[in-house]
Short mmCIF file of C-alpha atoms (C1' of nucleotides) in Angstrom, two decimals:
data_model
loop_
_atom_site.label_atom_id
_atom_site.label_comp_id
_atom_site.label_asym_id
_atom_site.label_seq_id
_atom_site.Cartn_x
_atom_site.Cartn_y
_atom_site.Cartn_z
CA MET A 1398 99.19 88.38 93.02
CA THR A 1399 101.70 87.23 90.40
CA GLN A 1400 104.99 88.93 91.33
CA SER A 1401 107.34 89.93 88.59
CA ARG A 1402 110.11 88.89 91.15
CA PRO A 1403 109.60 85.81 93.42
CA MET A 1404 108.68 86.79 97.05
CA ARG A 1405 111.53 87.33 99.29
CA ALA A 1406 112.05 84.21 101.67
CA ASP A 1407 110.97 86.10 105.02
CA ALA A 1408 108.11 87.67 103.28
CA ARG A 1409 106.75 84.42 101.97
CA ARG A 1410 107.20 82.87 105.43
CA ASN A 1411 105.30 85.43 107.06
CA TYR A 1412 102.66 85.49 104.55
CA GLU A 1413 101.88 81.77 105.02
CA ARG A 1414 101.91 82.12 108.94
CA LEU A 1415 99.38 84.91 108.73
CA LEU A 1416 97.13 82.74 106.67
CA LYS A 1417 97.18 79.91 108.91
CA VAL A 1418 96.59 82.13 112.02
CA ALA A 1419 93.82 84.12 110.25
CA ALA A 1420 92.10 80.88 109.57
CA GLU A 1421 92.24 79.64 113.03
CA ALA A 1422 91.09 83.16 114.65
CA PHE A 1423 88.22 83.49 111.94
CA ALA A 1424 86.98 80.19 112.92
CA GLU A 1425 87.07 80.99 116.49
CA HIS A 1426 86.11 84.60 116.70
CA GLY A 1427 83.97 84.91 113.55
CA GLU A 1428 84.63 87.45 110.61
CA ASN A 1429 85.26 90.32 113.09
CA ALA A 1430 88.32 88.85 114.76
CA SER A 1431 91.00 91.55 115.59
CA LEU A 1432 93.33 91.95 113.07
CA ASP A 1433 96.02 93.11 115.25
CA ASP A 1434 95.57 90.10 117.31
CA ILE A 1435 95.94 87.81 114.19
CA ALA A 1436 99.41 89.79 113.55
CA LYS A 1437 100.39 89.50 117.09
CA ARG A 1438 99.70 85.52 117.29
CA ALA A 1439 101.56 85.06 113.84
CA GLY A 1440 104.54 86.90 115.46
CA VAL A 1441 104.57 89.77 112.99
CA GLY A 1442 104.05 93.48 113.34
CA SER A 1443 100.55 94.77 112.12
CA GLY A 1444 102.27 96.77 109.55
CA THR A 1445 103.25 93.53 107.74
CA LEU A 1446 99.71 92.23 107.94
CA TYR A 1447 98.38 95.17 106.35
CA ARG A 1448 100.81 95.06 103.50
CA HIS A 1449 100.10 91.71 102.60
CA PHE A 1450 96.31 91.97 102.73
CA PRO A 1451 95.11 95.62 102.50
CA THR A 1452 91.51 94.74 103.55
CA ARG A 1453 89.96 92.35 106.20
CA GLN A 1454 88.15 90.86 102.98
CA ALA A 1455 91.40 90.11 101.23
CA LEU A 1456 92.61 88.10 104.46
CA LEU A 1457 89.38 86.65 104.66
CA GLU A 1458 89.38 85.42 101.31
CA ALA A 1459 92.79 84.25 101.29
CA ALA A 1460 92.59 82.41 104.38
CA TYR A 1461 89.80 80.11 103.12
CA LEU A 1462 90.71 80.04 99.38
CA ASP A 1463 91.98 76.35 99.71
CA ARG A 1464 88.94 75.10 101.39
CA ILE A 1465 86.61 76.88 98.85
CA GLU A 1466 88.51 75.23 96.14
CA ALA A 1467 88.25 71.92 97.73
CA LEU A 1468 84.57 72.46 97.59
CA GLY A 1469 84.72 72.97 93.77
CA VAL A 1470 86.62 69.81 93.37
CA ARG A 1471 84.26 67.88 95.66
CA ALA A 1472 81.24 68.96 93.41
CA ASP A 1473 82.69 67.04 90.55
CA GLU A 1474 83.52 64.15 92.74
CA LEU A 1475 80.01 63.72 93.97
CA ALA A 1476 78.47 64.35 90.52
CA GLY A 1477 80.60 61.18 89.52
CA GLU A 1478 79.50 59.01 92.32
CA LEU A 1479 75.73 59.85 92.73
CA PRO A 1480 72.62 60.73 90.87
CA PRO A 1481 72.18 64.34 90.13
CA GLY A 1482 69.70 65.18 92.64
CA GLU A 1483 71.61 63.41 95.49
CA ALA A 1484 74.66 64.88 94.46
CA LEU A 1485 73.40 68.37 94.80
CA THR A 1486 71.90 67.62 98.14
CA GLU A 1487 75.11 66.37 99.53
CA TRP A 1488 77.21 68.99 98.35
CA LEU A 1489 74.69 71.48 99.70
CA TYR A 1490 75.02 69.63 103.10
CA GLU A 1491 78.89 69.86 102.97
CA LEU A 1492 78.81 73.68 102.23
CA ALA A 1493 76.44 74.25 105.04
CA VAL A 1494 78.42 72.33 107.44
CA GLY A 1495 81.44 74.22 106.40
CA THR A 1496 79.71 77.38 106.64
CA LEU A 1497 78.62 76.56 110.16
CA GLN A 1498 81.77 74.69 111.70
CA VAL A 1499 84.00 77.68 110.67
CA ARG A 1500 82.46 80.71 111.44
CA GLY A 1501 84.23 82.97 109.09
CA MET A 1502 83.15 81.22 106.27
CA LYS A 1503 79.83 82.07 106.71
CA ALA A 1504 80.51 85.86 105.96
CA LEU A 1505 82.77 84.73 103.25
CA LEU A 1506 80.27 82.64 101.25
CA GLY A 1507 77.43 85.20 102.21
CA SER A 1508 79.29 88.02 100.45
CA ALA A 1509 79.95 85.73 97.57
CA VAL A 1510 76.26 85.59 96.42
CA THR A 1511 75.04 89.08 97.13
CA GLN A 1512 73.99 91.16 94.32
CA SER A 1513 76.21 94.00 95.25
CA GLY A 1514 79.42 92.47 96.86
CA ALA A 1515 80.36 90.68 93.84
CA ALA A 1516 83.37 92.77 93.09
CA ALA A 1517 85.18 91.90 96.10
CA LEU A 1518 85.24 88.19 95.97
CA THR A 1519 86.24 87.25 92.21
CA VAL A 1520 87.86 83.95 93.02
CA CYS A 1521 85.67 82.33 95.88
CA GLY A 1522 82.57 83.61 94.29
CA ASP A 1523 83.54 82.16 90.98
CA VAL A 1524 84.49 78.79 92.22
CA VAL A 1525 81.13 78.29 94.45
CA LYS A 1526 78.88 79.69 91.79
CA GLY A 1527 80.41 77.39 89.03
CA ALA A 1528 80.26 74.29 91.35
CA VAL A 1529 76.64 74.82 91.86
CA ALA A 1530 75.68 75.72 88.55
CA ARG A 1531 77.09 72.34 87.49
CA LEU A 1532 75.21 70.34 89.94
CA VAL A 1533 71.97 72.40 89.45
CA GLU A 1534 71.85 72.21 85.79
CA ALA A 1535 72.39 68.35 85.94
CA ALA A 1536 69.88 67.76 88.44
CA GLN A 1537 67.30 69.92 86.46
CA ALA A 1538 68.05 67.63 83.22
CA GLU A 1539 67.18 64.64 85.00
CA GLY A 1540 64.08 66.29 86.20
CA ALA A 1541 65.28 65.97 89.92
CA LEU A 1542 65.00 69.70 90.55
CA ARG A 1543 62.24 72.37 89.48
CA GLY A 1544 63.30 74.02 86.28
CA ASP A 1545 62.43 77.61 87.49
CA VAL A 1546 65.07 78.09 90.06
CA ALA A 1547 68.59 79.53 89.24
CA PRO A 1548 71.82 78.18 90.90
CA ILE A 1549 72.45 81.34 92.64
CA GLU A 1550 69.05 80.96 94.41
CA VAL A 1551 69.71 77.64 95.43
CA LEU A 1552 73.00 79.07 97.07
CA ARG A 1553 71.27 81.86 98.73
CA LEU A 1554 68.76 79.16 100.13
CA ALA A 1555 71.40 76.96 101.55
CA HIS A 1556 72.91 80.07 103.26
CA GLY A 1557 69.38 80.32 104.69
CA VAL A 1558 69.31 76.88 105.85
CA ALA A 1559 72.64 77.39 107.62
CA SER A 1560 71.35 80.37 109.17
CA ALA A 1561 68.26 78.51 110.50
CA ALA A 1562 70.33 75.63 111.81
CA GLU A 1563 72.59 77.95 113.53
CA LEU A 1564 69.80 79.22 115.55
CA ALA A 1565 68.98 75.77 116.51
CA GLY A 1566 72.49 75.23 117.75
CA ALA A 1567 74.24 74.42 114.59
CA GLY A 1568 74.06 70.64 114.89
CA GLU A 1569 74.47 68.81 112.00
CA PRO A 1570 71.30 66.84 112.32
CA GLU A 1571 69.43 70.21 112.14
CA ILE A 1572 71.50 70.97 108.94
CA ARG A 1573 70.40 67.65 107.41
CA ARG A 1574 66.84 68.14 108.49
CA TYR A 1575 66.29 71.62 107.26
CA LEU A 1576 67.93 71.05 104.02
CA GLY A 1577 65.85 67.99 103.44
CA LEU A 1578 62.80 70.42 103.68
CA LEU A 1579 64.11 72.75 101.42
CA ARG A 1580 64.95 69.75 99.01
CA GLU A 1581 61.31 68.96 99.37
CA GLY A 1582 60.25 72.11 98.32
CA LEU A 1583 62.67 72.37 95.31
CA ARG A 1584 61.60 69.23 93.64
CA ALA A 1585 60.39 69.24 90.21
CA GLY A 1586 56.38 69.35 90.29
CA MET B 186 60.13 97.78 134.77
CA THR B 187 57.19 98.30 137.04
CA GLN B 188 58.14 101.12 139.43
CA SER B 189 56.85 101.50 142.82
CA ARG B 190 56.59 105.10 142.37
CA PRO B 191 55.41 106.49 138.87
CA MET B 192 58.16 107.57 136.82
CA ARG B 193 59.00 111.46 137.06
CA ALA B 194 57.76 113.31 134.11
CA ASP B 195 61.02 114.18 132.67
CA ALA B 196 62.33 110.70 132.90
CA ARG B 197 59.41 109.43 131.17
CA ARG B 198 59.83 112.05 128.60
CA ASN B 199 63.53 111.16 128.13
CA TYR B 200 62.50 107.27 128.04
CA GLU B 201 60.39 107.84 125.43
CA ARG B 202 62.59 110.05 123.39
CA LEU B 203 65.36 107.25 123.62
CA LEU B 204 62.92 104.57 122.46
CA LYS B 205 62.13 106.31 119.43
CA VAL B 206 65.34 107.47 118.34
CA ALA B 207 66.82 104.09 118.96
CA ALA B 208 64.37 102.41 116.97
CA GLU B 209 65.37 104.80 114.08
CA ALA B 210 69.10 104.07 114.66
CA PHE B 211 68.96 100.32 114.80
CA ALA B 212 66.70 100.49 111.49
CA GLU B 213 69.33 102.56 109.84
CA HIS B 214 72.61 101.28 111.06
CA GLY B 215 71.64 97.66 112.46
CA GLU B 216 72.18 96.21 115.80
CA ASN B 217 75.45 97.67 116.19
CA ALA B 218 74.46 101.51 116.22
CA SER B 219 76.37 103.60 118.43
CA LEU B 220 74.64 104.12 121.77
CA ASP B 221 76.49 107.34 122.51
CA ASP B 222 75.15 108.49 119.12
CA ILE B 223 71.71 107.42 120.16
CA ALA B 224 71.76 109.34 123.20
CA LYS B 225 73.23 112.41 121.63
CA ARG B 226 70.43 112.40 119.19
CA ALA B 227 67.72 111.95 121.75
CA GLY B 228 69.32 115.00 123.58
CA VAL B 229 70.30 113.38 126.68
CA GLY B 230 73.43 112.47 128.16
CA SER B 231 74.89 108.97 127.89
CA GLY B 232 74.27 108.30 131.46
CA THR B 233 70.65 108.64 131.03
CA LEU B 234 70.65 106.05 128.34
CA TYR B 235 72.61 103.84 130.47
CA ARG B 236 70.29 104.20 133.54
CA HIS B 237 67.18 103.33 131.69
CA PHE B 238 68.67 100.50 129.44
CA PRO B 239 71.63 98.72 131.22
CA THR B 240 72.47 96.72 128.17
CA ARG B 241 72.05 96.86 124.39
CA GLN B 242 69.78 94.26 124.22
CA ALA B 243 67.50 95.76 126.62
CA LEU B 244 67.19 98.62 124.50
CA LEU B 245 66.99 96.75 121.35
CA GLU B 246 64.00 94.84 122.80
CA ALA B 247 62.48 97.84 124.27
CA ALA B 248 62.41 99.83 121.14
CA TYR B 249 60.70 96.96 119.05
CA LEU B 250 58.47 95.55 121.57
CA ASP B 251 55.41 97.53 120.09
CA ARG B 252 56.12 96.16 116.59
CA ILE B 253 56.42 92.63 118.05
CA GLU B 254 53.32 93.02 119.97
CA ALA B 255 51.57 94.14 116.68
CA LEU B 256 52.95 90.74 114.98
CA GLY B 257 51.13 89.06 117.88
CA VAL B 258 47.78 90.72 117.30
CA ARG B 259 48.27 90.29 113.54
CA ALA B 260 48.35 86.51 113.86
CA ASP B 261 44.93 86.19 115.35
CA GLU B 262 43.38 88.73 112.76
CA LEU B 263 44.90 86.60 109.91
CA ALA B 264 43.68 83.52 111.60
CA GLY B 265 40.35 84.81 111.51
CA GLU B 266 40.32 85.98 107.83
CA LEU B 267 42.05 82.97 106.07
CA PRO B 268 42.53 79.35 106.04
CA PRO B 269 45.09 78.15 108.70
CA GLY B 270 47.69 77.25 105.91
CA GLU B 271 47.43 80.71 104.14
CA ALA B 272 47.14 82.56 107.45
CA LEU B 273 50.55 81.00 108.32
CA THR B 274 52.14 81.87 105.23
CA GLU B 275 51.11 85.42 105.08
CA TRP B 276 51.98 85.72 108.82
CA LEU B 277 55.62 84.39 108.01
CA TYR B 278 55.63 86.88 105.17
CA GLU B 279 54.92 89.75 107.37
CA LEU B 280 57.41 88.58 109.90
CA ALA B 281 60.08 88.33 107.17
CA VAL B 282 59.46 91.55 105.79
CA GLY B 283 59.61 93.17 109.19
CA THR B 284 63.01 91.26 109.89
CA LEU B 285 64.44 92.86 106.74
CA GLN B 286 62.79 96.35 106.61
CA VAL B 287 64.09 97.14 110.08
CA ARG B 288 67.55 95.82 110.48
CA GLY B 289 67.80 95.79 114.08
CA MET B 290 64.76 93.49 114.30
CA LYS B 291 66.66 90.70 112.44
CA ALA B 292 69.14 90.34 115.46
CA LEU B 293 66.21 90.55 117.95
CA LEU B 294 64.25 88.05 116.34
CA GLY B 295 67.14 85.80 115.82
CA SER B 296 68.31 85.75 119.37
CA ALA B 297 64.66 85.16 120.31
CA VAL B 298 64.54 81.57 118.67
CA THR B 299 68.13 80.46 119.48
CA GLN B 300 68.49 77.60 122.02
CA SER B 301 70.69 79.45 124.33
CA GLY B 302 69.62 83.14 124.49
CA ALA B 303 66.20 82.55 125.53
CA ALA B 304 67.09 84.05 129.04
CA ALA B 305 67.63 87.64 127.70
CA LEU B 306 64.45 88.03 125.49
CA THR B 307 61.51 86.82 127.53
CA VAL B 308 58.87 89.11 126.36
CA CYS B 309 59.61 89.42 122.43
CA GLY B 310 60.18 85.60 122.29
CA ASP B 311 57.18 84.81 124.13
CA VAL B 312 55.00 86.58 121.79
CA VAL B 313 56.40 85.48 118.74
CA LYS B 314 56.67 81.81 119.82
CA GLY B 315 52.95 82.14 121.15
CA ALA B 316 51.74 83.64 117.67
CA VAL B 317 53.39 81.07 115.65
CA ALA B 318 52.45 78.16 117.89
CA ARG B 319 48.73 79.01 117.40
CA LEU B 320 49.11 79.41 113.62
CA VAL B 321 51.06 76.14 113.07
CA GLU B 322 48.95 73.98 115.35
CA ALA B 323 45.78 75.25 113.42
CA ALA B 324 47.26 74.52 110.14
CA GLN B 325 48.46 71.05 111.23
CA ALA B 326 44.87 70.39 112.42
CA GLU B 327 43.57 71.14 108.77
CA GLY B 328 46.15 69.05 107.19
CA ALA B 329 47.83 72.12 105.49
CA LEU B 330 51.13 71.51 107.19
CA ARG B 331 53.24 68.50 107.85
CA GLY B 332 52.65 67.20 111.49
CA ASP B 333 56.39 66.60 112.32
CA VAL B 334 57.59 70.09 112.31
CA ALA B 335 57.59 72.14 115.53
CA PRO B 336 56.58 75.88 115.57
CA ILE B 337 60.01 77.11 116.65
CA GLU B 338 61.47 75.27 113.63
CA VAL B 339 59.16 77.29 111.42
CA LEU B 340 60.33 80.31 113.03
CA ARG B 341 64.06 79.35 112.50
CA LEU B 342 63.19 78.59 108.66
CA ALA B 343 61.53 81.78 108.22
CA HIS B 344 64.60 83.55 109.62
CA GLY B 345 66.69 81.51 107.25
CA VAL B 346 64.39 82.59 104.35
CA ALA B 347 64.83 86.42 105.38
CA SER B 348 68.51 85.64 105.38
CA ALA B 349 68.40 84.29 101.94
CA ALA B 350 66.39 87.12 100.59
CA GLU B 351 68.72 89.76 102.19
CA LEU B 352 71.62 88.21 100.12
CA ALA B 353 69.37 88.78 96.94
CA GLY B 354 69.04 92.47 97.86
CA ALA B 355 66.04 91.95 100.24
CA GLY B 356 63.21 92.69 97.89
CA GLU B 357 59.76 91.52 98.84
CA PRO B 358 59.31 89.52 95.85
CA GLU B 359 62.42 87.55 96.71
CA ILE B 360 60.62 86.97 100.10
CA ARG B 361 57.63 85.71 98.78
CA ARG B 362 59.43 83.53 96.33
CA TYR B 363 61.48 81.74 99.08
CA LEU B 364 58.75 81.68 101.42
CA GLY B 365 56.68 79.83 98.98
CA LEU B 366 59.60 77.36 98.17
CA LEU B 367 59.60 76.65 101.92
CA ARG B 368 55.98 76.35 102.14
CA GLU B 369 56.13 73.77 99.38
CA GLY B 370 58.65 71.56 101.41
CA LEU B 371 56.27 71.95 104.61
CA ARG B 372 53.26 70.75 102.95
CA ALA B 373 51.70 67.66 104.49
CA GLY B 374 52.68 64.70 102.52
"C1'" DA C 807 132.86 85.85 100.79
"C1'" DT C 808 131.16 90.21 101.22
"C1'" DA C 809 129.36 94.77 100.31
"C1'" DA C 810 125.53 97.43 98.23
"C1'" DG C 811 120.84 98.04 97.35
"C1'" DA C 812 116.53 96.51 97.32
"C1'" DT C 813 112.79 94.93 99.88
"C1'" DA C 814 110.24 93.69 104.17
"C1'" DC C 815 109.87 94.47 108.94
"C1'" DG C 816 108.16 96.02 113.47
"C1'" DG C 817 105.56 98.45 116.49
"C1'" DA C 818 104.56 102.88 118.32
"C1'" DG C 819 101.02 106.10 117.84
"C1'" DA C 820 97.26 109.07 116.17
"C1'" DG C 821 92.33 108.42 115.38
"C1'" DA C 822 87.85 106.60 115.92
"C1'" DG C 823 84.83 104.10 118.82
"C1'" DT C 824 82.52 101.72 122.70
"C1'" DC C 825 80.95 101.46 127.45
"C1'" DC C 826 80.21 103.02 131.77
"C1'" DC C 827 80.77 105.97 135.77
"C1'" DC C 828 81.05 110.08 138.62
"C1'" DG C 829 79.97 114.37 141.07
"C1'" DG C 830 77.97 118.96 140.29
"C1'" DT C 831 73.33 120.57 138.79
"C1'" DT C 832 68.91 120.95 137.41
"C1'" DT C 833 64.03 119.41 137.75
"C1'" DG C 834 59.64 117.96 139.66
"C1'" DC C 835 56.67 116.74 143.17
"C1'" DA C 836 54.30 116.77 147.95
"C1'" DT D 1059 59.93 125.56 149.46
"C1'" DG D 1060 62.56 121.60 150.46
"C1'" DC D 1061 64.65 117.36 149.03
"C1'" DA D 1062 64.70 113.16 146.52
"C1'" DA D 1063 65.11 111.85 142.03
"C1'" DA D 1064 66.99 112.50 137.51
"C1'" DC D 1065 69.94 114.62 134.36
"C1'" DC D 1066 74.19 116.09 131.92
"C1'" DG D 1067 78.30 115.36 129.91
"C1'" DG D 1068 83.40 115.10 130.51
"C1'" DG D 1069 86.58 111.52 130.95
"C1'" DG D 1070 88.74 107.07 131.91
"C1'" DA D 1071 89.81 102.50 130.34
"C1'" DC D 1072 89.18 99.95 126.89
"C1'" DT D 1073 89.65 98.01 121.82
"C1'" DC D 1074 90.23 97.99 117.15
"C1'" DT D 1075 92.25 100.13 112.62
"C1'" DC D 1076 95.98 101.45 109.74
"C1'" DT D 1077 100.14 104.43 108.71
"C1'" DC D 1078 104.83 106.06 109.07
"C1'" DC D 1079 109.65 105.50 108.90
"C1'" DG D 1080 113.84 103.83 110.96
"C1'" DT D 1081 115.74 99.54 111.21
"C1'" DA D 1082 116.82 94.68 110.20
"C1'" DT D 1083 117.07 91.12 106.56
"C1'" DC D 1084 117.70 89.28 102.09
"C1'" DT D 1085 119.47 88.90 97.35
"C1'" DT D 1086 122.65 89.54 93.85
"C1'" DA D 1087 126.60 90.97 91.63
"C1'" DT D 1088 131.19 91.06 92.28
#
DNA sequence: ATAAGATACGGAGAGAGTCCCCGGTTTGCA
DNA sequence: TGCAAACCGGGGACTCTCTCCGTATCTTAT
């Protein structure tokens, strides 16, 4: 990532075009969008794509890194604006909406919270896990959330809610509704 | 499906071999198992496979039809043995376990409860929807389940629980745990 | 301004798969 | 025994991935 020399100008141009096109393609066709097609749409050869991003995962992660980081920032904003329990609920809502609006992100966030796949996704995984940990701990300290759930479990359940809403047609009202039911199950008892 | 003539003996033999091999292959490799490979493992030509099952969905559904029907029967068994609320919980547990143990079934059950994909999955969809409807209505009548959830929503949420447990490594304890949390959110209040 | 050297590009092509059709051959039933 | 039904498996038309190396482009030192 950190180059000893700065990137050549044309290399940087291509890198950024690829990122932009990839984000669109993954959003439209899901995680299995054709990589050759992404290269073509970006106006570069496929060799160039594979040089910059050796694996599909690398491209997927790079394409949505900014969005993921925005979620991290958003967690702290919400923590400042709302009571802890509501901040958590709202953040999970925004997470789930992102997951569904942008189809590639579902796979990305999914593999970020598996047991096994941790290796591949250091950056995105860390950001999201850090954000949810802060929100969960604050909510638990206030008694707005049962104490026996781990932050990562909350993430997995939110992913599950997104899956459920997806089956329902992925409307945002469904996300709110299902998340509300989950939230009910997670109250301190 | 209902032939005017009964199937020729060798045709029936091949049909059943294909079903058996397909169930194994989908369980092992997921919904995208290679169809050519299934044909090869069953010892038939690929043409034979495509004659019996014109689409991947058709094969998937046929391969798991018996399992799905067993779930339908199991719903009534449980309804006779346990109080309505517990019967529902236990049935959802068994559904989720099946969903995860047999990878192909996740896709099958998933598409059975979407808004759009109803057309392709008449039989499996009907069985599962019927079973859950009976259990949900019984539980609601007893006050063991909130009245404002539809049976199909319960199915979707159970699918979400299975997705969440899958991220955790698909252990059965996780399924129980996450289902317990969902159940908490669904109590009558 | 320019030339030399480092760097990155492009896109053909091999390899792996999938889906499906076809025409000669075999099999089973009456 | 005859013929309709079903089989087999090669092969075509696709799609996708990923590598290789001759060529084009940029950078830097002069």
